[in-house]
Amino acid sequence: MATATASMNTGMMTMPTGSEMAPANNPGDNASGSMALTTAPGTTPNAAASNGLNVWQNIGLSDTFSKVLNQPSVRKVLPLILMLAVLVVFLLAYAWMQSTPYRPVMPGLQEADQQAAYESLKNADFKPKIDPATGQLTVPTNRFHEARILLASQGLPKAGTTGMEGLKDQSSMTTSQLMEQVKINTALEQELARSIMQIGTVQSARVHLATPKQSVFVRDRTPPKASVVLAPYPGRAVSASQVQAIVHLVSSSVPYLAPDHVTVVDTVGKLMTESSTEQKAGFDFGARAAQAAPGRGLPQPDHANPVAHAG
């Protein structure tokens, strides 16, 4: 009985597995092998862990992206998405190439003139812009000349690098005395025009000076003369007192220039000044109108003194 039981147990015995048949490893070898799997020479355990995490994250993103692309619905829509992206890029490039180029209309404008020019161009639908880099007033290049003509018709710019300021950058060793005198006269004319335009009713003004070369002898001196052209604002008129103020302003600014030698006219050719002879004689525009009226300006008989009338 015991023999049968032993034979049965012997028949039920199982074969040993690979792990059981493998020889036992040295504990030191296991430790070194585990360290080789987790860490590399010259790196810390935290760095090795972070590197391994990044690798697994990259692999995970690529696997996710590939799985999304392998879906049948995405494969059907993918050509349309690519076409739409190409179309958007083409439209952006075309819009960038077709953008309207702008050009400074008048470089060096002062703030007051730039504001007036901006409002005029905006009202005329020129679509002006202020360059954020330079602060200059710019207009589309294809309407550049139209903008300059419009501003010139409105008398802009009214101020600029003119007058005595313009002589700072024009000094030269080869300039003759005649050219220097011409430049000085031009600068003086511009300064006088700018001073006259400070009057509220005057929109623009031009001054012309005729200053001949003076002789050392008083008897041979030729008196200088000046003429002023005024353009009043629409709906306004320059009064007689303002005209006299302009005459004295010009005559006081030029040596040897008498007020009688200053002539002021307006843009329609009307003479606005009177000669000294007329002023001394007591003539004015009111007296001329009274003499020209019928029945006026005639001597009347003196009835209060009949003797004097009879004599």
Short mmCIF file of C-alpha atoms in Angstrom, two decimals:
data_model
loop_
_atom_site.label_atom_id
_atom_site.label_comp_id
_atom_site.label_asym_id
_atom_site.label_seq_id
_atom_site.Cartn_x
_atom_site.Cartn_y
_atom_site.Cartn_z
CA MET A 1 0.00 0.00 0.00
CA ALA A 2 2.77 2.27 0.84
CA THR A 3 4.48 1.31 -2.38
CA ALA A 4 1.38 2.23 -4.43
CA THR A 5 1.05 5.55 -2.72
CA ALA A 6 4.65 6.39 -3.40
CA SER A 7 4.28 5.47 -7.03
CA MET A 8 1.20 7.65 -7.36
CA ASN A 9 2.96 10.59 -5.75
CA THR A 10 5.87 10.07 -8.04
CA GLY A 11 3.59 10.17 -11.05
CA MET A 12 1.97 13.44 -9.95
CA MET A 13 5.25 15.27 -9.56
CA THR A 14 5.56 18.30 -11.88
CA MET A 15 8.55 19.50 -13.78
CA PRO A 16 10.46 22.44 -12.27
CA THR A 17 10.05 25.88 -13.87
CA GLY A 18 12.77 28.03 -15.46
CA SER A 19 13.07 30.16 -12.37
CA GLU A 20 13.55 27.14 -10.26
CA MET A 21 16.12 25.68 -12.66
CA ALA A 22 18.02 28.96 -12.97
CA PRO A 23 20.98 29.22 -10.71
CA ALA A 24 20.78 31.57 -7.81
CA ASN A 25 22.34 34.93 -8.49
CA ASN A 26 24.70 36.71 -6.21
CA PRO A 27 23.00 39.44 -4.14
CA GLY A 28 25.71 41.80 -5.11
CA ASP A 29 25.10 41.13 -8.79
CA ASN A 30 21.36 41.85 -8.35
CA ALA A 31 22.10 45.10 -6.67
CA SER A 32 24.45 46.23 -9.41
CA GLY A 33 22.00 45.20 -12.11
CA SER A 34 19.13 47.14 -10.56
CA MET A 35 21.30 50.23 -10.26
CA ALA A 36 22.30 49.96 -13.92
CA LEU A 37 18.64 49.96 -14.90
CA THR A 38 17.66 52.95 -12.79
CA THR A 39 20.67 55.21 -12.92
CA ALA A 40 23.46 56.02 -15.28
CA PRO A 41 27.03 56.88 -14.36
CA GLY A 42 27.42 60.53 -13.42
CA THR A 43 23.67 61.21 -12.91
CA THR A 44 21.55 61.48 -9.82
CA PRO A 45 18.46 59.36 -9.24
CA ASN A 46 16.15 62.44 -9.56
CA ALA A 47 17.65 63.41 -12.91
CA ALA A 48 17.35 59.89 -14.20
CA ALA A 49 13.71 59.76 -13.12
CA SER A 50 12.89 63.07 -14.81
CA ASN A 51 14.59 62.00 -18.05
CA GLY A 52 12.67 58.80 -18.08
CA LEU A 53 9.42 60.70 -17.50
CA ASN A 54 10.14 63.04 -20.42
CA VAL A 55 10.84 60.11 -22.70
CA TRP A 56 7.59 58.47 -21.73
CA GLN A 57 5.69 61.77 -22.22
CA ASN A 58 7.14 62.22 -25.74
CA ILE A 59 6.29 58.67 -26.61
CA GLY A 60 2.80 59.17 -25.25
CA LEU A 61 2.19 62.35 -27.30
CA SER A 62 3.43 60.76 -30.49
CA ASP A 63 1.30 57.68 -29.89
CA THR A 64 -1.76 59.86 -29.23
CA PHE A 65 -1.15 61.91 -32.36
CA SER A 66 -0.67 58.81 -34.49
CA LYS A 67 -3.84 57.26 -33.07
CA VAL A 68 -5.82 60.42 -33.89
CA LEU A 69 -4.49 60.46 -37.45
CA ASN A 70 -5.27 56.77 -37.92
CA GLN A 71 -8.94 57.30 -37.19
CA PRO A 72 -11.09 56.97 -40.34
CA SER A 73 -13.03 60.21 -39.75
CA VAL A 74 -9.83 62.22 -39.35
CA ARG A 75 -8.36 60.71 -42.51
CA LYS A 76 -11.41 61.83 -44.47
CA VAL A 77 -11.26 65.43 -43.15
CA LEU A 78 -7.46 65.78 -43.25
CA PRO A 79 -7.22 66.86 -46.94
CA LEU A 80 -9.78 69.58 -46.34
CA ILE A 81 -7.86 70.82 -43.29
CA LEU A 82 -4.63 70.97 -45.29
CA MET A 83 -6.32 72.87 -48.12
CA LEU A 84 -7.83 75.35 -45.66
CA ALA A 85 -4.44 75.95 -44.01
CA VAL A 86 -2.77 76.55 -47.37
CA LEU A 87 -5.57 78.95 -48.37
CA VAL A 88 -5.20 80.94 -45.15
CA VAL A 89 -1.45 81.26 -45.63
CA PHE A 90 -1.94 82.39 -49.22
CA LEU A 91 -4.51 85.01 -48.21
CA LEU A 92 -2.24 86.40 -45.49
CA ALA A 93 0.67 86.66 -47.90
CA TYR A 94 -1.52 88.36 -50.52
CA ALA A 95 -2.89 90.87 -48.00
CA TRP A 96 0.64 91.68 -46.86
CA MET A 97 1.81 92.21 -50.44
CA GLN A 98 -1.22 94.33 -51.34
CA SER A 99 -1.07 96.64 -48.29
CA THR A 100 -1.18 100.33 -49.24
CA PRO A 101 2.23 101.99 -48.82
CA TYR A 102 2.25 105.37 -47.05
CA ARG A 103 4.57 108.32 -47.55
CA PRO A 104 5.21 111.47 -45.46
CA VAL A 105 3.29 114.30 -47.08
CA MET A 106 5.41 117.17 -45.70
CA PRO A 107 8.34 116.24 -43.47
CA GLY A 108 9.21 118.70 -40.74
CA LEU A 109 5.73 120.08 -40.08
CA GLN A 110 5.21 121.82 -36.78
CA GLU A 111 2.50 120.58 -34.43
CA ALA A 112 -0.04 123.29 -35.27
CA ASP A 113 0.36 122.85 -39.02
CA GLN A 114 0.34 119.07 -38.68
CA GLN A 115 -2.99 119.16 -36.82
CA ALA A 116 -4.54 121.45 -39.43
CA ALA A 117 -3.18 119.32 -42.28
CA TYR A 118 -4.48 116.13 -40.65
CA GLU A 119 -7.99 117.55 -40.30
CA SER A 120 -7.99 118.84 -43.91
CA LEU A 121 -6.81 115.51 -45.34
CA LYS A 122 -9.24 113.57 -43.17
CA ASN A 123 -12.19 115.68 -44.34
CA ALA A 124 -11.07 115.16 -47.95
CA ASP A 125 -11.05 111.33 -47.45
CA PHE A 126 -7.31 110.92 -47.95
CA LYS A 127 -7.12 108.48 -45.01
CA PRO A 128 -4.05 110.08 -43.38
CA LYS A 129 -2.07 108.32 -40.68
CA ILE A 130 0.50 109.36 -38.10
CA ASP A 131 3.64 107.25 -38.30
CA PRO A 132 4.18 105.90 -34.76
CA ALA A 133 7.94 105.62 -35.33
CA THR A 134 8.65 109.12 -36.66
CA GLY A 135 5.48 111.03 -35.76
CA GLN A 136 5.13 112.35 -39.32
CA LEU A 137 1.88 112.81 -41.20
CA THR A 138 1.63 110.19 -43.97
CA VAL A 139 -0.77 109.62 -46.86
CA PRO A 140 -1.11 106.82 -49.44
CA THR A 141 1.69 106.97 -52.00
CA ASN A 142 -0.70 107.01 -54.96
CA ARG A 143 -2.38 110.19 -53.61
CA PHE A 144 0.76 111.96 -52.45
CA HIS A 145 0.71 114.78 -55.02
CA GLU A 146 -3.04 115.34 -54.59
CA ALA A 147 -2.53 115.78 -50.86
CA ARG A 148 0.24 118.35 -51.35
CA ILE A 149 -1.89 120.33 -53.82
CA LEU A 150 -4.80 120.31 -51.37
CA LEU A 151 -2.65 121.55 -48.49
CA ALA A 152 -1.07 124.23 -50.69
CA SER A 153 -4.53 125.49 -51.70
CA GLN A 154 -5.36 125.90 -48.01
CA GLY A 155 -2.17 127.79 -47.25
CA LEU A 156 -0.45 124.98 -45.36
CA PRO A 157 2.06 124.89 -43.89
CA LYS A 158 1.81 128.32 -42.35
CA ALA A 159 4.96 127.90 -40.31
CA GLY A 160 8.17 126.01 -40.83
CA THR A 161 11.91 126.40 -40.94
CA THR A 162 11.77 129.90 -42.37
CA GLY A 163 12.89 133.35 -41.42
CA MET A 164 16.05 133.83 -39.44
CA GLU A 165 15.98 130.16 -38.45
CA GLY A 166 16.63 129.19 -42.05
CA LEU A 167 19.96 131.06 -42.06
CA LYS A 168 21.52 128.73 -39.53
CA ASP A 169 22.13 125.91 -42.02
CA GLN A 170 23.03 128.09 -45.01
CA SER A 171 26.36 129.50 -43.94
CA SER A 172 29.15 129.09 -46.48
CA MET A 173 32.60 130.54 -46.92
CA THR A 174 32.11 131.04 -50.67
CA THR A 175 28.87 133.03 -50.46
CA SER A 176 29.16 136.50 -51.94
CA GLN A 177 28.04 139.64 -50.19
CA LEU A 178 25.15 140.08 -52.61
CA MET A 179 23.81 136.57 -51.91
CA GLU A 180 24.13 137.13 -48.20
CA GLN A 181 22.09 140.33 -48.50
CA VAL A 182 19.44 138.53 -50.55
CA LYS A 183 19.19 135.76 -47.97
CA ILE A 184 18.89 138.30 -45.16
CA ASN A 185 16.12 140.15 -47.00
CA THR A 186 14.27 136.90 -47.67
CA ALA A 187 14.53 135.88 -44.04
CA LEU A 188 13.30 139.31 -42.93
CA GLU A 189 10.34 139.07 -45.31
CA GLN A 190 9.39 135.70 -43.89
CA GLU A 191 9.69 136.91 -40.32
CA LEU A 192 7.48 139.92 -41.06
CA ALA A 193 4.91 137.70 -42.77
CA ARG A 194 4.80 135.39 -39.75
CA SER A 195 4.35 138.37 -37.43
CA ILE A 196 1.52 139.79 -39.56
CA MET A 197 -0.26 136.42 -39.57
CA GLN A 198 -0.51 136.64 -35.79
CA ILE A 199 -3.32 139.17 -36.31
CA GLY A 200 -6.64 137.40 -35.86
CA THR A 201 -8.27 138.49 -39.11
CA VAL A 202 -5.27 137.73 -41.37
CA GLN A 203 -5.14 134.22 -42.79
CA SER A 204 -1.94 134.62 -44.79
CA ALA A 205 0.46 137.40 -45.72
CA ARG A 206 3.41 138.02 -47.99
CA VAL A 207 5.95 140.79 -47.65
CA HIS A 208 8.24 142.14 -50.38
CA LEU A 209 11.13 144.41 -49.47
CA ALA A 210 13.03 146.62 -51.89
CA THR A 211 16.18 147.59 -50.04
CA PRO A 212 18.78 149.15 -52.35
CA LYS A 213 22.39 149.39 -51.33
CA GLN A 214 22.82 152.54 -49.30
CA SER A 215 25.51 155.10 -50.03
CA VAL A 216 27.76 156.62 -47.42
CA PHE A 217 26.41 160.06 -48.39
CA VAL A 218 23.04 160.95 -46.98
CA ARG A 219 21.97 162.93 -50.06
CA ASP A 220 22.57 159.90 -52.29
CA ARG A 221 20.62 157.43 -50.21
CA THR A 222 17.65 155.72 -51.85
CA PRO A 223 14.81 155.07 -49.41
CA PRO A 224 13.70 151.43 -49.19
CA LYS A 225 10.15 150.43 -49.93
CA ALA A 226 7.89 147.57 -48.93
CA SER A 227 4.65 146.02 -50.08
CA VAL A 228 2.37 143.67 -48.15
CA VAL A 229 -0.29 141.34 -49.58
CA LEU A 230 -2.98 140.30 -47.09
CA ALA A 231 -5.49 137.47 -47.33
CA PRO A 232 -8.18 137.78 -44.64
CA TYR A 233 -10.21 134.87 -43.37
CA PRO A 234 -13.50 134.23 -45.19
CA GLY A 235 -16.19 136.41 -43.71
CA ARG A 236 -13.74 138.72 -41.96
CA ALA A 237 -12.28 142.09 -42.87
CA VAL A 238 -9.06 143.83 -41.89
CA SER A 239 -9.87 147.14 -40.22
CA ALA A 240 -8.15 150.44 -40.97
CA SER A 241 -6.46 150.42 -37.56
CA GLN A 242 -5.02 146.97 -38.26
CA VAL A 243 -3.71 148.18 -41.62
CA GLN A 244 -1.98 151.11 -39.93
CA ALA A 245 -0.52 148.74 -37.36
CA ILE A 246 0.87 146.55 -40.14
CA VAL A 247 2.38 149.61 -41.86
CA HIS A 248 4.15 150.74 -38.70
CA LEU A 249 5.29 147.19 -37.95
CA VAL A 250 6.97 146.86 -41.32
CA SER A 251 8.46 150.35 -41.31
CA SER A 252 9.88 149.87 -37.83
CA SER A 253 11.56 146.60 -38.82
CA VAL A 254 13.51 147.92 -41.82
CA PRO A 255 16.14 150.67 -41.48
CA TYR A 256 15.38 153.97 -43.24
CA LEU A 257 11.89 152.75 -44.24
CA ALA A 258 9.23 155.42 -43.81
CA PRO A 259 5.57 154.46 -43.23
CA ASP A 260 4.62 156.35 -46.39
CA HIS A 261 6.68 153.87 -48.42
CA VAL A 262 4.75 150.83 -47.21
CA THR A 263 1.88 149.67 -49.42
CA VAL A 264 -0.75 147.19 -48.27
CA VAL A 265 -3.14 145.48 -50.68
CA ASP A 266 -5.50 142.52 -50.38
CA THR A 267 -5.87 139.44 -52.58
CA VAL A 268 -8.42 141.14 -54.86
CA GLY A 269 -6.08 144.05 -55.59
CA LYS A 270 -7.70 146.64 -53.33
CA LEU A 271 -5.37 149.30 -51.95
CA MET A 272 -5.69 149.42 -48.19
CA THR A 273 -3.23 152.23 -47.36
CA GLU A 274 -3.24 156.00 -47.91
CA SER A 275 -0.33 158.20 -48.77
CA SER A 276 0.98 160.79 -46.35
CA THR A 277 -0.14 163.58 -48.69
CA GLU A 278 -3.76 162.48 -48.44
CA GLN A 279 -3.47 162.07 -44.69
CA LYS A 280 -2.03 165.59 -44.24
CA ALA A 281 -4.70 167.11 -46.47
CA GLY A 282 -7.38 165.51 -44.35
CA PHE A 283 -8.85 163.29 -47.02
CA ASP A 284 -10.34 159.94 -46.12
CA PHE A 285 -12.75 157.53 -47.69
CA GLY A 286 -15.74 159.07 -45.91
CA ALA A 287 -14.97 162.56 -47.19
CA ARG A 288 -14.55 161.23 -50.75
CA ALA A 289 -17.93 159.55 -50.58
CA ALA A 290 -19.55 162.71 -49.22
CA GLN A 291 -18.07 164.82 -52.04
CA ALA A 292 -19.14 162.33 -54.67
CA ALA A 293 -22.79 162.35 -53.48
CA PRO A 294 -25.11 164.80 -55.33
CA GLY A 295 -25.95 167.96 -53.41
CA ARG A 296 -23.16 167.43 -50.95
CA GLY A 297 -19.81 169.04 -50.65
CA LEU A 298 -20.99 172.34 -52.27
CA PRO A 299 -20.40 175.63 -50.44
CA GLN A 300 -23.55 176.89 -48.71
CA PRO A 301 -24.40 180.61 -48.44
CA ASP A 302 -23.83 182.21 -45.05
CA HIS A 303 -27.23 183.74 -44.20
CA ALA A 304 -26.09 184.67 -40.73
CA ASN A 305 -23.55 187.18 -42.07
CA PRO A 306 -25.15 189.03 -45.01
CA VAL A 307 -22.37 191.62 -45.09
CA ALA A 308 -19.74 189.01 -45.63
CA HIS A 309 -21.98 187.32 -48.25
CA ALA A 310 -22.52 190.64 -50.07
CA GLY A 311 -18.81 191.44 -50.04
#
